[in-house]
mmCIF file of C-alpha atoms in Angstrom:
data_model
loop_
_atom_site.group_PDB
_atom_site.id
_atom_site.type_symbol
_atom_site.label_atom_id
_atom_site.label_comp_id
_atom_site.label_asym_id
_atom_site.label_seq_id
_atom_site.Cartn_x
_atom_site.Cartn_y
_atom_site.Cartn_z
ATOM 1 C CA UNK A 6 91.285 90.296 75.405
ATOM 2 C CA UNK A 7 93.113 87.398 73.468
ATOM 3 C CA UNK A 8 91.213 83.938 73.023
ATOM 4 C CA UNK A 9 92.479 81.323 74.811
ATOM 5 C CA UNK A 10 94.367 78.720 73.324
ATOM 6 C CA UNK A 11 92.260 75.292 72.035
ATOM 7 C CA UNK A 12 93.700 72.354 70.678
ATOM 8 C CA UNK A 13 92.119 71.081 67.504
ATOM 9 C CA UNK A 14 89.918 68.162 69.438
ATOM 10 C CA UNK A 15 89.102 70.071 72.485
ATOM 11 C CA UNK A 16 86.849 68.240 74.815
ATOM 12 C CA UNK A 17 83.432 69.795 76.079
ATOM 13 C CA UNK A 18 85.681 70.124 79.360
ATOM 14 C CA UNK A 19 88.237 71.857 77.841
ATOM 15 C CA UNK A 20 85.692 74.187 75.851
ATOM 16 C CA UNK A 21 83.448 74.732 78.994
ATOM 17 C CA UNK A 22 87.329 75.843 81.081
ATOM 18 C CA UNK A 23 87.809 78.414 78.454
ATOM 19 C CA UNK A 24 84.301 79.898 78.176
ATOM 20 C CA UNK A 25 84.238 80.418 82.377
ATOM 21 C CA UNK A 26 87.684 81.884 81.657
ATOM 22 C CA UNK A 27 86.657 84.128 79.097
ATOM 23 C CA UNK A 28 83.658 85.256 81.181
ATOM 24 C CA UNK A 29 85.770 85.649 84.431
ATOM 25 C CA UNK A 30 88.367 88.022 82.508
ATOM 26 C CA UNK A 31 85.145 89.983 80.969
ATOM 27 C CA UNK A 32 83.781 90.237 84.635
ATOM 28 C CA UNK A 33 87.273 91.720 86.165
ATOM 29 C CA UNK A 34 87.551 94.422 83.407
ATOM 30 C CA UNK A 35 83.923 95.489 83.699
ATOM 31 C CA UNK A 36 84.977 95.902 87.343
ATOM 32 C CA UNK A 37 87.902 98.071 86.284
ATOM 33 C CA UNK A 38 86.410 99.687 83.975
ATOM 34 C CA UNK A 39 83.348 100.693 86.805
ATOM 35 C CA UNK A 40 85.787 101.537 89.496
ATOM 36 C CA UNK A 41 87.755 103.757 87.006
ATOM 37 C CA UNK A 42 84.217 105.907 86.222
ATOM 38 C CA UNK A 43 83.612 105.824 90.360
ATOM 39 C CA UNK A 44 87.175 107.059 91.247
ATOM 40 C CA UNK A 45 86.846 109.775 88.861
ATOM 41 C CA UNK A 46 86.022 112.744 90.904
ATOM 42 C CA UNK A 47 88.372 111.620 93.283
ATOM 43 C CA UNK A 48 90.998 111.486 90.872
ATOM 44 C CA UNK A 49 89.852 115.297 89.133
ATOM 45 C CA UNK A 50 90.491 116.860 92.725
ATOM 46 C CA UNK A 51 93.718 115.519 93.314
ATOM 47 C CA UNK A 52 94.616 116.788 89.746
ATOM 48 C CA UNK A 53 93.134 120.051 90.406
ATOM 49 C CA UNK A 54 95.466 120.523 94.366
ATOM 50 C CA UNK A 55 98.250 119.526 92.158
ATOM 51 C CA UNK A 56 97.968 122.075 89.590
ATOM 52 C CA UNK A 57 97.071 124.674 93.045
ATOM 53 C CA UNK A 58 100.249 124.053 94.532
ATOM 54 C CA UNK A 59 99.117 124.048 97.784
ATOM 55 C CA UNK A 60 101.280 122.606 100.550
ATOM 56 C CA UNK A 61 99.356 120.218 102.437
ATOM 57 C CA UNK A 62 96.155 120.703 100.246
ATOM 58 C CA UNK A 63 94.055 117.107 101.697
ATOM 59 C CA UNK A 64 94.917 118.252 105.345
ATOM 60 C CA UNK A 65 93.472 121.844 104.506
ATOM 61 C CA UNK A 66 90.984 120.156 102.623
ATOM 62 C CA UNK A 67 89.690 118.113 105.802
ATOM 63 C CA UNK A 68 90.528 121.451 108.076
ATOM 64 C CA UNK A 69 88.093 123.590 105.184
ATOM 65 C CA UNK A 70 85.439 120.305 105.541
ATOM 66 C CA UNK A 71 85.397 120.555 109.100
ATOM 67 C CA UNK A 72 84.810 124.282 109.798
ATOM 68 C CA UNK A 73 82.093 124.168 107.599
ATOM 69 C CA UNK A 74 80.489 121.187 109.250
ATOM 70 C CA UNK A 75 80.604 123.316 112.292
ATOM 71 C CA UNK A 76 79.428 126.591 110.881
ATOM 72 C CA UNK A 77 76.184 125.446 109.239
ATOM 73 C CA UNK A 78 75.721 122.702 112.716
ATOM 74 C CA UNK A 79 75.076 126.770 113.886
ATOM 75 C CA UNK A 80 72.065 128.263 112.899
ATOM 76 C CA UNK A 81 72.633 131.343 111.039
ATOM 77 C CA UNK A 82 75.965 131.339 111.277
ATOM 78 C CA UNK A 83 76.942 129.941 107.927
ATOM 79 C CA UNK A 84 76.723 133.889 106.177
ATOM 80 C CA UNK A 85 78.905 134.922 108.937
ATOM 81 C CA UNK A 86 80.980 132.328 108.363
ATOM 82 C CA UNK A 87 81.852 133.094 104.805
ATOM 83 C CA UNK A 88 82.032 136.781 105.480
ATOM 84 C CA UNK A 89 84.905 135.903 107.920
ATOM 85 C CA UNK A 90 86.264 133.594 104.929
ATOM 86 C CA UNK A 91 86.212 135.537 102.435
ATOM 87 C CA UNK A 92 87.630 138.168 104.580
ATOM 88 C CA UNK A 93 90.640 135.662 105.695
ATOM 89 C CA UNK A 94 90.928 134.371 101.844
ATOM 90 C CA UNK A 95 93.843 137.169 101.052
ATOM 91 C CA UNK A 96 95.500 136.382 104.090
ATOM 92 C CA UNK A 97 95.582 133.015 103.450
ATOM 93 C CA UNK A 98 96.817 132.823 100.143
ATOM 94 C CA UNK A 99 99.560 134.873 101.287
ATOM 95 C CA UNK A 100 100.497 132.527 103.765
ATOM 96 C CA UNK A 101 100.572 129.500 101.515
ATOM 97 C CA UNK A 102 102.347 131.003 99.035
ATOM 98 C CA UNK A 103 105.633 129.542 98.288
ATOM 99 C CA UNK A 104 108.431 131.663 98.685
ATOM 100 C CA UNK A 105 110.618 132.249 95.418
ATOM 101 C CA UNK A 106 113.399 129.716 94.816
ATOM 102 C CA UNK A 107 116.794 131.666 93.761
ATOM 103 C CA UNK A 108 118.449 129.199 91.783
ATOM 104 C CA UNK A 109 122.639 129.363 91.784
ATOM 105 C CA UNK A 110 124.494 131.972 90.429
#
């Protein structure tokens, strides 16, 4: 953050314009600077499906979200639940690999 410009005889006016801009240019990055730290998580999970490689991974994500919503709405269903997904968990993975690329030659 640079200081703004004065001339040698600046007014009270002039001095009073650059202290509301220094304050409104302190204000907007504090408000960077908090929406960076609240965006954070958000950020970490996309990094994380990216370095997954999973096609589709905030539509599974939602899909994984949703089941789960519905399994523990159940009572006593949420043990069955993850029996059945950790049963299905191979299967899946095998399904979302990617198959191999053969490059040319």
């Amino acid at each position: 953050m640079s200081l703004p410009e004065l001339p040698r005889k600046a007014t009270r006016r002039d001095m009073r314009k650059a202290l509301i801009r220094l304050r409104l240019e302190m204000q907007r990055q504090e408000l960077r600077h908090e929406t960076l730290l609240l965006t954070q998580p958000i950020r970490q999970a996309r990094d994380f499906t990216r370095q997954l490689d999973i096609p589709h991974a905030p539509l599974w994500g939602m899909a994984a979200v949703a089941v789960l919503g519905f399994l523990v709405a159940r009572k006593g269903s949420l043990r069955r639940g993850l029996r059945l997904g950790s049963a299905l968990y191979p299967l899946l993975q095998a399904l979302l690999k990617n198959p191999p690329r053969s490059g040319p030659g």
